[in-house]
XYZ file of C-alpha atoms in Angstrom:
391
model
C 8.637 83.556 95.829
C 9.522 85.913 98.666
C 7.189 85.792 101.695
C 6.972 88.241 104.575
C 8.767 87.323 107.779
C 6.781 89.537 110.114
C 4.520 86.687 111.237
C 6.997 83.837 110.829
C 7.537 83.402 114.562
C 3.875 83.355 115.504
C 2.928 80.104 117.223
C 0.001 78.144 115.890
C -3.290 79.653 117.060
C -4.679 78.221 120.287
C -7.473 76.048 118.930
C -5.617 74.396 116.023
C -2.834 73.818 118.549
C -5.322 72.121 120.863
C -6.541 69.883 118.030
C -2.947 68.855 117.377
C -2.370 68.145 121.078
C -5.399 65.878 121.384
C -5.018 64.385 117.910
C -7.035 61.182 117.544
C -7.410 60.600 121.268
C -10.867 59.320 122.133
C -12.784 61.087 124.904
C -13.093 59.153 128.121
C -16.873 59.511 128.160
C -19.795 58.773 125.888
C -20.993 62.308 126.656
C -17.990 64.605 126.102
C -18.235 68.194 127.320
C -16.728 71.145 125.485
C -15.332 73.842 127.809
C -12.634 75.349 125.595
C -14.003 78.280 123.642
C -15.783 81.373 124.938
C -18.740 80.944 122.603
C -21.839 82.124 124.528
C -24.623 79.554 124.531
C -27.365 81.395 126.407
C -30.317 82.489 124.321
C -29.904 85.837 122.543
C -32.664 88.452 122.852
C -35.703 87.462 120.786
C -36.072 90.912 119.256
C -33.039 90.423 116.976
C -34.793 88.349 114.332
C -37.809 90.626 114.314
C -35.723 93.759 113.762
C -33.662 92.151 110.992
C -36.833 91.027 109.221
C -38.295 94.509 109.512
C -35.217 96.030 107.849
C -34.596 93.178 105.429
C -34.759 95.425 102.339
C -31.674 97.288 103.555
C -29.518 94.293 102.639
C -29.750 95.676 99.095
C -27.703 98.747 99.994
C -24.114 99.298 101.048
C -24.119 99.970 104.791
C -22.751 103.219 106.250
C -19.077 102.728 107.003
C -19.032 104.814 110.175
C -22.225 103.313 111.594
C -25.920 104.051 111.271
C -27.049 107.087 113.311
C -29.468 104.879 115.264
C -26.677 102.534 116.332
C -24.230 105.318 117.155
C -26.847 106.984 119.348
C -27.686 103.709 121.072
C -23.993 103.148 121.870
C -23.644 106.677 123.233
C -26.769 106.267 125.353
C -25.443 102.986 126.753
C -22.124 104.600 127.679
C -24.043 107.261 129.542
C -26.104 104.704 131.483
C -23.233 102.327 132.207
C -20.328 104.691 132.872
C -21.862 108.150 133.202
C -19.737 109.140 130.208
C -20.982 111.663 127.656
C -19.812 110.625 124.181
C -20.795 112.492 121.042
C -22.204 109.766 118.748
C -21.069 111.579 115.611
C -17.452 112.245 116.599
C -16.482 109.976 119.508
C -17.748 106.513 118.470
C -16.924 104.153 115.611
C -19.054 101.085 114.911
C -17.028 97.907 114.364
C -17.572 94.570 112.679
C -16.686 92.813 115.916
C -14.088 94.211 118.297
C -11.299 92.013 116.940
C -11.411 94.142 113.780
C -11.139 97.267 115.884
C -8.393 95.981 118.160
C -6.330 95.222 115.063
C -7.079 98.223 112.860
C -6.818 100.795 115.622
C -3.119 100.007 115.905
C -2.899 100.482 112.141
C -4.522 103.885 112.440
C -2.827 105.199 115.578
C 0.592 103.584 116.093
C 3.467 105.850 114.959
C 6.358 104.490 112.911
C 8.817 105.702 115.570
C 8.634 106.693 119.216
C 11.386 108.999 120.475
C 13.545 107.979 117.526
C 13.220 104.258 118.252
C 11.117 101.305 117.171
C 7.840 101.681 119.067
C 6.864 99.125 121.673
C 3.340 97.846 122.292
C 2.761 96.426 125.761
C 0.493 93.410 126.000
C -0.732 91.514 129.071
C 0.434 87.920 129.188
C -1.757 85.814 128.808
C -3.820 87.788 126.314
C -6.231 87.868 123.385
C -4.000 86.910 120.475
C -4.977 89.724 118.093
C -2.942 92.153 120.222
C 0.311 90.487 119.145
C -0.574 90.325 115.452
C -1.592 93.985 115.456
C 1.745 94.909 117.027
C 3.749 92.998 114.432
C 1.640 94.383 111.573
C 2.621 97.957 112.388
C 6.288 97.147 112.859
C 6.186 97.616 116.632
C 7.868 95.376 119.172
C 5.304 93.415 121.194
C 6.389 93.298 124.836
C 4.598 90.763 127.014
C 3.984 91.710 130.653
C 3.270 88.641 132.757
C -0.030 88.955 134.630
C 0.233 86.468 137.473
C -1.369 85.740 140.802
C 1.334 87.910 142.390
C 0.309 90.912 140.260
C -3.424 90.329 140.731
C -3.633 88.812 137.218
C -3.193 92.270 135.691
C 0.109 93.756 134.474
C 2.192 95.702 136.970
C 3.027 98.815 134.956
C 4.928 100.419 137.820
C 7.506 97.628 137.458
C 8.154 98.431 133.776
C 11.481 100.081 132.946
C 10.848 103.816 132.353
C 13.080 103.614 129.260
C 10.685 101.032 127.799
C 7.680 103.185 128.681
C 9.333 106.103 126.866
C 9.278 104.159 123.594
C 5.860 102.617 124.247
C 3.212 103.773 121.782
C 0.271 101.631 122.879
C -0.758 99.592 125.900
C -3.338 96.869 125.351
C -5.220 95.881 128.478
C -8.262 93.663 128.974
C -10.546 94.225 131.967
C -12.266 92.007 132.952
C -9.233 89.989 131.916
C -9.407 87.096 129.485
C -8.761 84.447 130.788
C -8.373 85.260 134.486
C -11.443 87.459 135.094
C -9.461 90.059 137.060
C -10.855 93.601 137.013
C -9.065 96.938 137.138
C -9.996 99.294 139.971
C -10.446 103.037 139.590
C -7.024 103.487 141.220
C -5.434 101.036 138.763
C -6.930 102.852 135.764
C -5.944 106.247 137.174
C -2.341 105.132 137.648
C -2.186 103.778 134.097
C -3.574 107.067 132.787
C -0.924 108.928 134.776
C 1.820 106.799 133.207
C 0.282 107.289 129.756
C 0.458 111.052 130.200
C 3.974 110.988 131.622
C 5.392 108.688 128.913
C 3.058 109.719 126.065
C 1.329 106.478 125.038
C -2.240 105.447 124.287
C -4.298 102.859 126.170
C -6.436 100.389 124.222
C -8.927 99.061 126.789
C -10.605 95.822 125.730
C -13.726 95.733 127.907
C -15.715 93.095 126.046
C -16.484 91.131 129.236
C -17.588 94.203 131.190
C -21.228 93.096 131.481
C -20.530 89.560 132.744
C -19.936 90.060 136.458
C -20.948 88.986 139.938
C -21.565 91.723 142.482
C -20.606 95.282 141.584
C -20.092 96.192 137.916
C -16.410 96.509 136.964
C -15.044 100.032 136.772
C -14.427 101.097 133.182
C -11.573 103.192 131.909
C -14.012 105.909 130.821
C -15.021 106.346 134.456
C -11.363 106.938 135.244
C -11.059 109.401 132.363
C -14.011 111.305 133.788
C -12.781 111.110 137.400
C -9.224 112.222 136.629
C -9.939 114.706 133.865
C -7.636 112.754 131.527
C -7.506 113.541 127.825
C -9.921 111.176 125.980
C -7.340 110.964 123.180
C -5.211 108.867 125.562
C -7.794 106.087 125.470
C -9.646 103.872 123.034
C -12.202 101.615 124.739
C -13.801 98.656 122.974
C -17.202 97.098 123.662
C -19.217 94.328 122.069
C -22.560 92.535 122.077
C -20.867 89.138 121.781
C -20.714 88.374 125.509
C -23.138 90.968 126.854
C -26.031 89.747 124.701
C -24.901 86.289 123.479
C -24.594 87.638 119.936
C -21.091 86.671 118.863
C -22.380 85.966 115.342
C -23.955 89.403 114.959
C -20.432 90.921 114.957
C -21.493 94.174 116.542
C -18.976 96.166 118.524
C -17.816 99.743 118.813
C -14.855 101.861 119.842
C -15.053 105.096 121.814
C -12.287 107.685 122.086
C -11.469 111.343 121.514
C -12.592 112.812 118.222
C -9.031 113.007 116.858
C -8.442 109.267 117.300
C -11.867 108.421 115.923
C -11.294 110.631 112.867
C -8.068 108.775 112.047
C -9.774 105.426 112.617
C -12.629 106.436 110.323
C -10.179 107.513 107.631
C -8.544 104.071 107.596
C -11.877 102.295 107.778
C -13.115 104.138 104.702
C -10.419 102.287 102.744
C -10.157 98.961 104.555
C -13.228 98.476 106.736
C -15.941 95.859 106.481
C -19.074 97.605 107.743
C -21.849 95.660 109.386
C -24.922 95.170 107.136
C -27.549 97.775 107.917
C -30.268 95.358 109.148
C -27.764 93.990 111.649
C -26.840 97.518 112.749
C -30.512 98.272 113.360
C -30.878 95.092 115.405
C -27.749 95.973 117.383
C -29.144 99.433 118.141
C -32.206 97.918 119.799
C -30.131 95.362 121.709
C -27.819 98.044 123.151
C -30.939 99.834 124.376
C -32.383 96.784 126.168
C -31.066 95.692 129.574
C -33.406 93.021 130.934
C -31.825 90.249 128.865
C -28.375 91.328 130.122
C -29.521 91.004 133.729
C -30.966 87.566 132.970
C -27.690 86.573 131.329
C -25.708 87.582 134.415
C -28.052 85.569 136.610
C -27.363 82.433 134.572
C -23.601 82.903 134.846
C -23.840 83.697 138.562
C -25.561 80.352 139.180
C -22.741 78.506 137.405
C -20.034 80.292 139.374
C -21.921 79.639 142.597
C -21.895 75.955 141.685
C -18.172 76.179 140.942
C -17.585 77.474 144.488
C -19.185 74.336 145.874
C -17.216 72.015 143.615
C -13.896 73.848 144.090
C -14.040 75.476 147.547
C -10.332 76.374 147.417
C -10.320 77.836 143.905
C -10.246 81.601 143.426
C -13.536 82.503 141.739
C -13.207 85.605 139.521
C -15.459 88.606 139.947
C -16.198 88.849 136.225
C -16.016 87.055 132.896
C -17.133 83.487 132.236
C -13.856 81.559 132.485
C -12.231 79.626 135.279
C -8.440 79.954 135.346
C -7.546 76.713 137.057
C -4.073 75.931 138.463
C -2.527 72.555 137.575
C 0.987 71.102 137.484
C 1.169 71.267 133.683
C -1.583 72.644 131.460
C -0.972 70.424 128.442
C -0.733 67.260 130.526
C -3.891 68.177 132.441
C -5.753 68.881 129.180
C -4.835 65.496 127.725
C -5.731 63.702 130.958
C -9.107 65.461 131.279
C -10.013 64.516 127.706
C -8.749 60.914 127.853
C -10.086 60.093 131.298
C -13.387 61.955 131.636
C -14.159 63.485 128.219
C -13.918 67.150 129.224
C -12.124 69.429 126.766
C -10.354 72.463 128.221
C -7.602 74.750 126.911
C -3.995 74.740 128.146
C -3.224 78.150 129.610
C 0.132 78.305 127.839
C -1.686 78.508 124.496
C -3.017 81.930 125.515
C 0.381 83.299 126.519
C 3.958 83.719 125.315
C 7.235 82.534 126.777
C 9.200 85.292 128.494
C 12.410 85.422 130.527
C 10.234 84.864 133.581
C 8.535 81.860 131.972
C 5.127 81.294 130.447
C 2.508 82.478 132.973
C -0.121 80.132 131.540
C 1.948 76.935 131.699
C 0.514 75.777 135.013
C -3.123 76.623 134.233
C -6.048 75.410 132.198
C -8.959 77.568 131.079
C -12.505 76.275 131.377
C -15.343 78.229 129.753
C -18.589 78.173 131.736
C -20.788 78.889 128.730
C -22.962 75.760 128.627
C -26.181 75.046 130.549
C -25.985 74.814 134.338
C -26.349 71.020 134.528
C -23.680 70.495 131.872
C -21.365 72.958 133.609
C -21.783 71.204 136.953
C -21.127 67.842 135.292
C -18.017 69.133 133.516
C -16.552 70.779 136.620
C -17.276 67.723 138.742
C -15.457 65.532 136.227
C -12.501 67.911 136.228
C -12.358 67.888 140.021
C -12.457 64.102 140.236
C -9.905 63.722 137.423
C -7.384 66.444 138.214
C -7.810 67.505 141.828
C -8.694 64.376 143.807
């Protein structure tokens, strides 16, 4: 039987690859600590179960594909509070079954088959959230990986991209706060990217799923730059989620916001291929988007863990946002094996989140540690890593 080749060169996904790397190796501790996956472990808001129970009968009905009016309004209200951005809930927002669905399907809906008579390119930060690459290949575009290194502030340097490549670029994926490095785009950075998007006629897909996990000032969002510069909202699709903000990864509630033309095309595709969130879950999500005290409490818990990390690693750059530590080592795979064998701490090799380029793999000399566990466990895990890898 003939099989498609479009995904044949994809490497194994990061976590199966990690399982293969560690194989049957026993942890070097009777109390192993898991610091690999960004699976929030703080308590979710208590109201979720109550709201779902109250709307339990709605499980009998097919949910609205575009999103319940209550949820759309709650998302629009949150955008107004957080970014000062006025979005029409009926025309500018699309509810998603988790942002990974949206990050994938939005390329399906908006990427052209050609750009200036050539195969379109989709620019992706490197390292990156792996769905960006699969979305690019699915639409027949060429994924181009832009190394985001310490020298570039852990965000891509778009001014260094060949103008000829920008002319055939259809989409730019960018994550701010960045996964895994925690770097955040400034207003000037966003404004420059918007200027390039206008000049070279491409769209920006801004993955801002970590935007509410920060220390200090809230990260600037791309919608603030759209408002400040007067840019066309059709140039941008921004993605947000309750997964990190509210510790509700399993609720699968996210949304996309853009100009009404983009959203209309996204809705058209979703009518055929979408998997809408069950209505009781949409109603719960609406109330969670409207509630901020649990988000502030969540940030406080993460801030305490990063403050502890400063004491354990006084020379390590502590990110302003996100809940990962991007930790330099000589070799990420070797460090991961050593940490597991010697002290029972499981981390992720940075190379598994990136791709090889002519300039090398920017994750090869890093490991990623997720600070999602309780404070005492986090302190224990980081102390073990320090004593094992940095002494």
